[in-house]
Backbone as numpy.savetxt, mean C-alpha at the origin, in Angstrom:
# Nx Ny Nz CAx CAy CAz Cx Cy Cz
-28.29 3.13 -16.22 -26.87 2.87 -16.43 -26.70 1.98 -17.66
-26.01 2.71 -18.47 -25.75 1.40 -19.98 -24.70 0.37 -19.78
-24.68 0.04 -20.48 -23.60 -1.35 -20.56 -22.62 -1.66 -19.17
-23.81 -1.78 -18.33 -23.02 -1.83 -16.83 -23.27 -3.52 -16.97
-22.39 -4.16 -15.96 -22.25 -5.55 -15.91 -22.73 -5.88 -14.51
-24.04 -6.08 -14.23 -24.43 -6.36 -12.77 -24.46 -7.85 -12.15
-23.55 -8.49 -11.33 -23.97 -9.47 -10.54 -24.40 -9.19 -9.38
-25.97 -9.28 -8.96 -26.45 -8.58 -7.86 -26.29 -9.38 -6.77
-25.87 -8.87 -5.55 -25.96 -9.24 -3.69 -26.87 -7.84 -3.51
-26.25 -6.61 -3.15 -26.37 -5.50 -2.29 -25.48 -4.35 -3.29
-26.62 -3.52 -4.24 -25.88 -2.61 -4.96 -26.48 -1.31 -3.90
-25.76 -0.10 -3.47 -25.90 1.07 -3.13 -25.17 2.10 -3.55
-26.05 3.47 -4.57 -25.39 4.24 -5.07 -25.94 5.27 -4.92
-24.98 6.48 -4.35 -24.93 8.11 -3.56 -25.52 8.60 -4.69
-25.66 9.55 -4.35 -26.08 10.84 -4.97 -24.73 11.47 -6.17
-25.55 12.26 -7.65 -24.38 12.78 -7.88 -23.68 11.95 -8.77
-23.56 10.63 -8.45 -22.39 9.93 -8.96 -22.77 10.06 -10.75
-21.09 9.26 -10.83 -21.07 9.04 -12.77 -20.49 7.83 -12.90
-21.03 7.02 -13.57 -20.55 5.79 -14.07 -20.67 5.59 -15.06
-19.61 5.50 -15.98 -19.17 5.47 -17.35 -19.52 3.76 -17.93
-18.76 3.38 -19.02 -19.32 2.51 -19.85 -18.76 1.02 -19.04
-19.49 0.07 -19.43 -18.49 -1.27 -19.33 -17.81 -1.34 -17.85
-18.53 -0.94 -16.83 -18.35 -1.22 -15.78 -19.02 -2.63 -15.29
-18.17 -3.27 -14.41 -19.16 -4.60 -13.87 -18.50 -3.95 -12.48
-20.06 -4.70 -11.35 -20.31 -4.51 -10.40 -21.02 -6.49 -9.68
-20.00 -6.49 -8.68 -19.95 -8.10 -8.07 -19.98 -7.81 -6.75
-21.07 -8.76 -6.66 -21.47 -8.86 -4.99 -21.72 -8.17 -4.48
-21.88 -7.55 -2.90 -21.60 -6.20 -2.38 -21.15 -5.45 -2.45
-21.67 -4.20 -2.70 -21.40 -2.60 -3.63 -22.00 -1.62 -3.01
-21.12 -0.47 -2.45 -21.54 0.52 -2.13 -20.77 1.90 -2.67
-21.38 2.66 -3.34 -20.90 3.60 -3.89 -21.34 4.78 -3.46
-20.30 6.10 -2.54 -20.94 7.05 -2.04 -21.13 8.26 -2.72
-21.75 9.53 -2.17 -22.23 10.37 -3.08 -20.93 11.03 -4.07
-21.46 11.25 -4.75 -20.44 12.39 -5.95 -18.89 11.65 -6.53
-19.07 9.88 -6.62 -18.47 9.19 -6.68 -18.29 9.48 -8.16
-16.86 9.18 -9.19 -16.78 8.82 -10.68 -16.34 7.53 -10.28
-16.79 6.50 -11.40 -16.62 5.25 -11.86 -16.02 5.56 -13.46
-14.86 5.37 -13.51 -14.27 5.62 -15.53 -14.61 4.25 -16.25
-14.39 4.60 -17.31 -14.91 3.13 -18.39 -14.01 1.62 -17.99
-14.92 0.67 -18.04 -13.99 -0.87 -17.66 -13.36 -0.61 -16.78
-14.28 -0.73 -15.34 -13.32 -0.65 -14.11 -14.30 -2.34 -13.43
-13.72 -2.72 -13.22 -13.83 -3.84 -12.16 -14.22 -3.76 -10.79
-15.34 -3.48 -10.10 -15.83 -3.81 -8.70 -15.88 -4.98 -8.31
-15.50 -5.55 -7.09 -16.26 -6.32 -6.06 -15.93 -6.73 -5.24
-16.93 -6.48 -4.30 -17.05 -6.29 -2.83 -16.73 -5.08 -2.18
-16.84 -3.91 -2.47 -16.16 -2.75 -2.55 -17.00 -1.51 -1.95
-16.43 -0.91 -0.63 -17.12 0.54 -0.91 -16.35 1.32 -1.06
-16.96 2.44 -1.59 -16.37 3.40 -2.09 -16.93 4.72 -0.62
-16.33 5.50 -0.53 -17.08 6.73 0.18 -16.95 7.82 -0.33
-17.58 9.04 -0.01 -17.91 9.99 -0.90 -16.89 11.08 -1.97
-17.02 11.13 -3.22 -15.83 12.10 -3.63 -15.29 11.32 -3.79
-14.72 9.87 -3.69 -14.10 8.82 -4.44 -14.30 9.05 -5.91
-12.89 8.64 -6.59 -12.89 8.50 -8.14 -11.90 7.09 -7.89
-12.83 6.41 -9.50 -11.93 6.09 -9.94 -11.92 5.39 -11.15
-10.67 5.87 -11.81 -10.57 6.06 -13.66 -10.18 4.42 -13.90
-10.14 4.78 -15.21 -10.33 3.86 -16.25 -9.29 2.52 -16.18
-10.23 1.35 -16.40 -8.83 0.31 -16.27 -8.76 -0.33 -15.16
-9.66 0.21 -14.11 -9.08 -0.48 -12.35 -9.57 -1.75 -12.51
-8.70 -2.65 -11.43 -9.80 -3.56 -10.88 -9.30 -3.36 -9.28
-11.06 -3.33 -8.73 -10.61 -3.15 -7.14 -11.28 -4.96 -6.74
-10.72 -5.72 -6.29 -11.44 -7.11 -6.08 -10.88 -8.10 -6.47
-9.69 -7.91 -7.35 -9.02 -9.16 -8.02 -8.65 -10.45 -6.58
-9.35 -11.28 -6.56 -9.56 -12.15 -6.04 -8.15 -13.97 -5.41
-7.34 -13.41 -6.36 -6.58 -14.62 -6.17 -5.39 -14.34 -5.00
-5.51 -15.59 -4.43 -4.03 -15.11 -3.42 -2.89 -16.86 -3.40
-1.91 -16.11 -3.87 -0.74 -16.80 -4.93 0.86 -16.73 -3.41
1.60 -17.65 -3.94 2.30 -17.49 -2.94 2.80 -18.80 -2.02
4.04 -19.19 -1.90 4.59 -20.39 -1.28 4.15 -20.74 0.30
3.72 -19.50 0.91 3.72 -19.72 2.32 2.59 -19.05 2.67
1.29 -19.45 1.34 0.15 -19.43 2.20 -0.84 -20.70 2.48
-1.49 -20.74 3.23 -2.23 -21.58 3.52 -3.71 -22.08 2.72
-4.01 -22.37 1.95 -5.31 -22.53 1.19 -6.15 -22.41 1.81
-6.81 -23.64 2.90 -7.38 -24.14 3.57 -7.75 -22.55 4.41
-6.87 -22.00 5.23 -6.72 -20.97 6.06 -7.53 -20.06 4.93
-7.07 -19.30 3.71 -7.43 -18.21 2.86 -9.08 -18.48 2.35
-9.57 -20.34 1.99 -10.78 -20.30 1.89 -11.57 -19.71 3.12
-11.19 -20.50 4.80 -11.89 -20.09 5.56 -12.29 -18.25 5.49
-11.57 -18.00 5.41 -11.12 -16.48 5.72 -12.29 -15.54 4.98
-12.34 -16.39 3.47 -13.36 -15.37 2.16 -14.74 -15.97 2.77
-14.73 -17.08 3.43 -16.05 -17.78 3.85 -16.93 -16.53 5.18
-15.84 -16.15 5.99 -16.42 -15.51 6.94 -16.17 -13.99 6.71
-16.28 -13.53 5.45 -15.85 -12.11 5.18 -17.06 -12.15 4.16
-18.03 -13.24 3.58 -18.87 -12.98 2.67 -19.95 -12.27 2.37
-20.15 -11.69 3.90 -21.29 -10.33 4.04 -20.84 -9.07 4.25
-19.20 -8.75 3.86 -19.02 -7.49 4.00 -18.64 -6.94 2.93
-17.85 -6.28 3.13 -17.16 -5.19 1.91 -15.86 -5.62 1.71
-14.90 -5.96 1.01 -13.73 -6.43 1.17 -12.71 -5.74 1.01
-13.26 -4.95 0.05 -12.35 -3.77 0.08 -13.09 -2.49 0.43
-12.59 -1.82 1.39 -12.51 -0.68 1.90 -11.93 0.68 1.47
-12.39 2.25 0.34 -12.43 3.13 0.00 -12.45 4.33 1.00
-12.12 5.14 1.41 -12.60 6.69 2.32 -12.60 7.13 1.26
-12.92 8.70 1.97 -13.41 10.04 0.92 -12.38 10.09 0.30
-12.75 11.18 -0.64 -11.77 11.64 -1.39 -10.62 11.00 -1.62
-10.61 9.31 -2.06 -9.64 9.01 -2.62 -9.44 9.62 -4.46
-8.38 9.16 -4.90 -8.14 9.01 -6.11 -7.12 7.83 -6.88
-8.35 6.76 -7.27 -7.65 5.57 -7.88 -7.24 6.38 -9.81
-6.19 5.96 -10.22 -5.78 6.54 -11.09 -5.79 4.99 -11.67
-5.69 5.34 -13.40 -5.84 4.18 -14.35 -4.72 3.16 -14.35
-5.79 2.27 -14.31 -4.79 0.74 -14.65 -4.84 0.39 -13.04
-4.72 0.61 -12.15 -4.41 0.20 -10.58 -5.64 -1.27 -10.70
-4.56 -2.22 -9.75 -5.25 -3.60 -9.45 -5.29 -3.73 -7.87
-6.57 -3.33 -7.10 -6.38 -3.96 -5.86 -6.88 -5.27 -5.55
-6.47 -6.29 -4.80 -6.93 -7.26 -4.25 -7.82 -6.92 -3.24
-8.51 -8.06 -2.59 -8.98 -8.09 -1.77 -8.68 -8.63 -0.43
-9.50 -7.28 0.35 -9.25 -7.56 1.89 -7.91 -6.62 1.99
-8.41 -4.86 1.56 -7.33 -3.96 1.62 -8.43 -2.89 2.16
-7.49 -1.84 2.96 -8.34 -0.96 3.58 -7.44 0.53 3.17
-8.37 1.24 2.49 -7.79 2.28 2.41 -8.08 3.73 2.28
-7.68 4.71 3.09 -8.27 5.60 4.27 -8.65 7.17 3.06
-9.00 8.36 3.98 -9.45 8.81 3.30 -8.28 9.64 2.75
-8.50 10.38 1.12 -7.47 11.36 0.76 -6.74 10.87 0.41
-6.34 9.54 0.02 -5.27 8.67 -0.28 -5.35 9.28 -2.12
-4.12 9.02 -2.25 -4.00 8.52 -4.04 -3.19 7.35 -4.12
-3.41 7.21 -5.43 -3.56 5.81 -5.71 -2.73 5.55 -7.36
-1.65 6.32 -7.69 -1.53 6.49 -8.94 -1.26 4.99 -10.37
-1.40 5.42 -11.44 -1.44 4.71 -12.07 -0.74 3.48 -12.15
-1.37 2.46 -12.54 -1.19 1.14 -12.66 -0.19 0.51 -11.25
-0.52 0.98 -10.60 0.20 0.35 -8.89 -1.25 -0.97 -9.04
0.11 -1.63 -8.02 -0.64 -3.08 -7.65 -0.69 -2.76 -6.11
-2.22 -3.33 -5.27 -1.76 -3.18 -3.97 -2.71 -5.02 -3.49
-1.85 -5.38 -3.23 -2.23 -6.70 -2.98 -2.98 -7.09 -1.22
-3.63 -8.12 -0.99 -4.63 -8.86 0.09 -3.77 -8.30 1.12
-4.61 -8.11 2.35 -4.23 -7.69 3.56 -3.48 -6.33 3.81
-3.69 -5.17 2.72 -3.23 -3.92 2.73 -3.82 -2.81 3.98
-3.38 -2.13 4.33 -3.51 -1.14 5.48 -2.79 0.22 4.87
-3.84 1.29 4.11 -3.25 2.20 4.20 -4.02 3.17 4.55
-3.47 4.39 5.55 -3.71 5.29 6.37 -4.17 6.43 6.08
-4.46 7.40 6.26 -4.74 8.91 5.41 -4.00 9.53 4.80
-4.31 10.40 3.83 -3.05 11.18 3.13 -2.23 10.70 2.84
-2.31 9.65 2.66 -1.19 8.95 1.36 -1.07 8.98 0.35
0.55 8.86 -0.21 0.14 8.77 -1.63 0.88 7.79 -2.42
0.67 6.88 -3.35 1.27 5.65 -3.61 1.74 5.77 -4.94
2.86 5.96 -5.39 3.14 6.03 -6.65 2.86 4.98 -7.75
3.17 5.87 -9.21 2.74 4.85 -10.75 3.37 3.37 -10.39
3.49 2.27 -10.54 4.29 1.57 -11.16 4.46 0.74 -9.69
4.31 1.20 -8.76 4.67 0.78 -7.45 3.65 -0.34 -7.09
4.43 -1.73 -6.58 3.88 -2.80 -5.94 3.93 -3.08 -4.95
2.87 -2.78 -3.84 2.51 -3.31 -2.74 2.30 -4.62 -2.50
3.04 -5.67 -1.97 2.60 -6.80 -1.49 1.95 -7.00 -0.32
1.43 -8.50 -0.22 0.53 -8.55 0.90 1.20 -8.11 2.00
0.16 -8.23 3.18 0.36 -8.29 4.53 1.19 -6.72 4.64
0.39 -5.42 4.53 1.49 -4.42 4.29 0.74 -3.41 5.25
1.06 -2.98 6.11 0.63 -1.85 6.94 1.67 0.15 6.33
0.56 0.87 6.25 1.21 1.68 5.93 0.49 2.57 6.71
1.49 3.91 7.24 0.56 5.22 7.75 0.45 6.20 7.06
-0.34 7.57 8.09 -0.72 8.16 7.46 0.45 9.17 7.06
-0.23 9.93 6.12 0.85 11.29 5.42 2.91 10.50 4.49
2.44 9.49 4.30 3.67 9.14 3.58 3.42 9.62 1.96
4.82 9.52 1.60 4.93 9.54 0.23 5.95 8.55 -0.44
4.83 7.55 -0.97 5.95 6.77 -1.70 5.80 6.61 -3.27
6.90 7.07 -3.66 7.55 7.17 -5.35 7.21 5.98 -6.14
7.47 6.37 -7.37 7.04 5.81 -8.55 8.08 3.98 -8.59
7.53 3.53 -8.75 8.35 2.06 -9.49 9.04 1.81 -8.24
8.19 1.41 -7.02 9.19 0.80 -5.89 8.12 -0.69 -5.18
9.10 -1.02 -4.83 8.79 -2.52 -4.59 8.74 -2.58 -2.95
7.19 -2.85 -2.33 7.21 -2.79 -1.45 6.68 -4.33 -1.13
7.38 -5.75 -0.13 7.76 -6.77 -0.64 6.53 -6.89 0.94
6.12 -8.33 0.96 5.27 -8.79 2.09 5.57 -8.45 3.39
4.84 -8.24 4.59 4.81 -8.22 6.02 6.02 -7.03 5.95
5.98 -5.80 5.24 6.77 -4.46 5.56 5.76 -3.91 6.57
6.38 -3.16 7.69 5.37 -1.82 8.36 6.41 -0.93 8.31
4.91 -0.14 7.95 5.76 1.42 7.45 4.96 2.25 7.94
5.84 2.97 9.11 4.56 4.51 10.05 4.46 5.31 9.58
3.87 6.54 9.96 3.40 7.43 9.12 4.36 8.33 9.17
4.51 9.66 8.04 5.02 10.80 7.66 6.38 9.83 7.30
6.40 8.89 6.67 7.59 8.18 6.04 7.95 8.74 4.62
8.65 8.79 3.83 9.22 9.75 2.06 9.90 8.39 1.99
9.64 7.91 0.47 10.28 6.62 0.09 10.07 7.18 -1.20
11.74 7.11 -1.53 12.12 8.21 -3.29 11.88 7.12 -3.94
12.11 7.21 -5.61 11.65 6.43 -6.67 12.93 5.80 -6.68
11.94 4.03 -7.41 12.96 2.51 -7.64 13.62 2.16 -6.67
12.80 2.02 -4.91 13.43 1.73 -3.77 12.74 0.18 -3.83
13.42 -0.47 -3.68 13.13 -2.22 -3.23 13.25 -2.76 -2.31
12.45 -3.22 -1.54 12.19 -3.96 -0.15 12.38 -5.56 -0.03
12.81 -6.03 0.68 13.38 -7.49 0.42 12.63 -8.12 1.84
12.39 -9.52 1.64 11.88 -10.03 2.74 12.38 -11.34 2.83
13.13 -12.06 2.14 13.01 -13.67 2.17 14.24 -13.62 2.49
14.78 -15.03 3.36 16.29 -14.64 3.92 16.40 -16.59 4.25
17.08 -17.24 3.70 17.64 -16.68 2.82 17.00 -16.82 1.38
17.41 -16.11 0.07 17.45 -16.00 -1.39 16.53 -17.02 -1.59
15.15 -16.96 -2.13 14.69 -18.14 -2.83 13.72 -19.06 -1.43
13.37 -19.89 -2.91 12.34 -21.20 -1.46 12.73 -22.47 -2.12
13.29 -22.45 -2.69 13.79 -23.99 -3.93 14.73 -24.46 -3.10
15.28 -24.05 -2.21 16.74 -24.57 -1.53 16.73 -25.23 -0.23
17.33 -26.24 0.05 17.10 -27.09 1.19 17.47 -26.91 2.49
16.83 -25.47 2.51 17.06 -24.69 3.87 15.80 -24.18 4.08
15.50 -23.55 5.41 14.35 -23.12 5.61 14.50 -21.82 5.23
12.99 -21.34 4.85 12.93 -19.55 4.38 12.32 -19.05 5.24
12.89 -17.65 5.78 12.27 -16.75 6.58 11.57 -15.82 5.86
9.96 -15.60 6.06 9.71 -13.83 5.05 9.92 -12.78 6.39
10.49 -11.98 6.27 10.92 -10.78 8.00 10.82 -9.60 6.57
9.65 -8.95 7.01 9.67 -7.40 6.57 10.46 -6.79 7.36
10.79 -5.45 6.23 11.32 -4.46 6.91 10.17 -3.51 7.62
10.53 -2.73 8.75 10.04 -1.74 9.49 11.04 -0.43 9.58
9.58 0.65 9.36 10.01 1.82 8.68 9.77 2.25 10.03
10.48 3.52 11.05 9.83 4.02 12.00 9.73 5.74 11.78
8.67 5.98 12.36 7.99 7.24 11.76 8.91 8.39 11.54
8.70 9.00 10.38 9.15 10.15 9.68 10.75 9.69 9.10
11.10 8.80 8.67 11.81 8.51 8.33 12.22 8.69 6.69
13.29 9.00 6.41 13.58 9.48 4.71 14.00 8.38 4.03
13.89 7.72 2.79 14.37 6.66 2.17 15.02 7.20 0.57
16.03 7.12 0.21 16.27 7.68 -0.96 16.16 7.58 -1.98
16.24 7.90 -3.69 16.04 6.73 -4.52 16.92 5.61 -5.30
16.70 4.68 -5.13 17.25 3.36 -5.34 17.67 2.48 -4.32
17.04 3.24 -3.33 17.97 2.11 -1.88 17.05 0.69 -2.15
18.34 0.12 -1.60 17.84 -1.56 -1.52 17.90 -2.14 0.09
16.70 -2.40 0.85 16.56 -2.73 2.02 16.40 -3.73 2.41
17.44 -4.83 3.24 17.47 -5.91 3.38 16.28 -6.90 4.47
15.99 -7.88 4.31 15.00 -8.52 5.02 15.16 -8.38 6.38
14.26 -7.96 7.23 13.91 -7.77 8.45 14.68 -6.70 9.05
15.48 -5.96 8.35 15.67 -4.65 8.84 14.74 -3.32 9.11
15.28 -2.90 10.54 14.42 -1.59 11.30 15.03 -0.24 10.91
14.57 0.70 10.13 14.99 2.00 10.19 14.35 2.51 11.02
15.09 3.35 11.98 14.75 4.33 13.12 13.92 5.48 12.66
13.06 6.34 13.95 12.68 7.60 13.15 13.47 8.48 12.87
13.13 9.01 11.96 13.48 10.44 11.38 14.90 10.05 10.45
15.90 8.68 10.50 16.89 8.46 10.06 16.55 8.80 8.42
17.76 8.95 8.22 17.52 9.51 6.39 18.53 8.55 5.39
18.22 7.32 4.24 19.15 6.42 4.07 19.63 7.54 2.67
20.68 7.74 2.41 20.92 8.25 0.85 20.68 7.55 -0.54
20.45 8.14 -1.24 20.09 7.61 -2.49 21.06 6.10 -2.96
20.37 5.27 -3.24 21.68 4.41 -3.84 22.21 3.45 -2.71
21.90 3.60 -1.77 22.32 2.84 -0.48 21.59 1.52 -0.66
22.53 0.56 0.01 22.00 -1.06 0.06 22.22 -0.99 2.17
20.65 -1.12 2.62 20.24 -1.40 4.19 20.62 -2.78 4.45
22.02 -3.14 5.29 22.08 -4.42 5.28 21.69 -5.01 7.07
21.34 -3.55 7.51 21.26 -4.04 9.41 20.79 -2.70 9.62
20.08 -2.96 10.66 19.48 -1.72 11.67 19.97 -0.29 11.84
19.11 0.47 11.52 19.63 1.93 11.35 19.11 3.05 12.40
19.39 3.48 13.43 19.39 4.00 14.83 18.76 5.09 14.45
18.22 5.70 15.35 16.93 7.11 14.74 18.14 8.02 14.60
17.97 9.00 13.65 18.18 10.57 13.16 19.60 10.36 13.14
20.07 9.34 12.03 21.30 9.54 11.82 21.14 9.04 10.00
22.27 9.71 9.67 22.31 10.22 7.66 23.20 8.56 7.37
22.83 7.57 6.72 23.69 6.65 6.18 23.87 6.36 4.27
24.85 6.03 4.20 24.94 5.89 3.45 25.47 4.92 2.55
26.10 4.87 1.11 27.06 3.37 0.67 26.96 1.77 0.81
27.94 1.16 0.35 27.27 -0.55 -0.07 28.34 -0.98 0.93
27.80 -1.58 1.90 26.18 -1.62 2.85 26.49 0.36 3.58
25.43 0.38 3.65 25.10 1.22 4.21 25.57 1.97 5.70
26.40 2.70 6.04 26.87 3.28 7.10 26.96 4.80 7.48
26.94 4.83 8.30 26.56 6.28 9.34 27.44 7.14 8.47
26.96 8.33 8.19 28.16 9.31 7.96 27.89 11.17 8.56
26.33 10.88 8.98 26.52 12.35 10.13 24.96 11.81 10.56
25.13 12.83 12.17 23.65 13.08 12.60 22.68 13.87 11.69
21.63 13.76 11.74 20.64 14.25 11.09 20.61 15.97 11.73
20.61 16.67 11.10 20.27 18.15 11.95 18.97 18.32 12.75
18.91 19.21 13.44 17.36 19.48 14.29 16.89 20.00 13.46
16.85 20.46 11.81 16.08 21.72 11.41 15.22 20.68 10.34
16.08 19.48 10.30 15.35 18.03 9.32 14.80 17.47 10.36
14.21 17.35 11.31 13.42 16.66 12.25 12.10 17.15 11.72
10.98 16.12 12.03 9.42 15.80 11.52 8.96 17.42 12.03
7.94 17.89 12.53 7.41 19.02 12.92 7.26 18.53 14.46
7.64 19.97 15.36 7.94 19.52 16.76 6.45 19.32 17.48
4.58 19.64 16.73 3.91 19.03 17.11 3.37 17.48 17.10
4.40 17.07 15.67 3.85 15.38 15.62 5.01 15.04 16.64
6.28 15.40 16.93 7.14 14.48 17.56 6.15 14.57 19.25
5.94 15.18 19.67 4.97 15.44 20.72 3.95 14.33 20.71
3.50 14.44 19.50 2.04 13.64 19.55 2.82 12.17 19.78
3.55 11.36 18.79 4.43 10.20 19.02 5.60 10.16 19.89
5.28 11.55 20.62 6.54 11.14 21.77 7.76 10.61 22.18
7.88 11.58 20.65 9.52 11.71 20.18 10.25 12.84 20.62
């Protein structure tokens, strides 16, 4: 391997693989078979599993965790008793696309994409068959499922859960702090929003802190979520209100509602 950058713990590399120029590799490393590594990508602590790519520009490992309402003390312990594993977590056949920065202590499943220059920050959870758009920022503490699709340039803000077969259109923003700010001589709440499965999000909606969308509900493009939105009903406007039931022919597929027992 040429101009690879090795700080050795535990390097392991599959069969097959390609690793391009100006790669560094930190700490524990596992790379599975028929893996690409693109030029100046950043490892550590990282496995990869098989049929994983990933292009030029990444860093999977960026290490810092920033933020008014975390605990230091708590986040050292945490890297102290995580120092013999993998921190970040790869399945098959992902595809990290260029420029993407993950932190560490993110898990993410197989078949996923990963498109360009997305941020997915500490304590990530994402599920199978996902796919995460360009430009899009994941903040911490973020649970996501499987088979979603979320769009380009959207802001997905701390402690959101979002179930699976969820559609979140492009430049949707997620809000968590309530109230506005931490400078003010009131106390701050962070309350993610919760997405419930198969649910539609449109593009540009703006979703207010600690609000629940129901399943299958569909918000329209342009909508501001200012309160709780009841399953399989169409809302819309500033704030956001009901304006028809959802049809049966827009409902998820009648074997997943079965499986989630809907």
């Amino acid at each position: 391997m040429a101009n690879k950058n090795i700080n050795h713990e535990k390097i392991l590399i599959g069969k097959n693989c390609k690793i391009s120029d100006n790669v560094t590799l930190v700490g524990n490393i596992r790379i599975g078979n028929n893996c690409k590594i693109g030029n100046n990508v950043f490892l550590k602590s990282v496995s990869l599993d098989d049929n994983t790519i990933v292009e030029d520009n990444s860093i999977l490992g960026y290490g810092n965790i920033t933020g008014h309402y975390y605990n230091p003390k708590q986040s050292h312990e945490n890297d102290s008793l995580k120092k013999d594993t993998y921190q970040i977590k790869i399945g098959k056949n992902v595809l990290i696309r260029t420029g993407v920065t993950i932190y560490l202590d993110v898990n993410i499943s197989d078949n996923c994409w990963i498109n360009h220059n997305a941020i997915i920050r500490e304590n990530v959870t994402i599920s199978e068959d996902t796919t995460i758009g360009s430009n899009t920022i994941c903040e911490n503490n973020v649970s996501i499922g499987k088979r979603c699709a979320i769009h380009n340039n959207t802001m997905i803000c701390a402690e959101t859960m979002i179930e699976s077969y969820v559609f979140i259109g492009p430049g949707v923003t997620f809000t968590n702090n309530s109230p506005i700010g931490h400078l003010r001589n009131v106390p701050s709440t962070i309350r993610g929003a919760k997405l419930r499965l198969g649910c539609a999000i449109g593009g540009g909606v703006t979703v207010c802190p600690g609000v629940e969308i129901g399943h299958e509900a569909i918000i329209a493009a342009g909508a501001i979520v200012t309160k709780d939105i009841p399953p399989r009903i169409i809302v819309a406007g500033n704030p956001a209100k009901k304006i028809k039931d959802v049809d049966s022919q827009s409902f998820i597929k009648e074997d997943i509602r079965k499986q989630y027992g809907i």
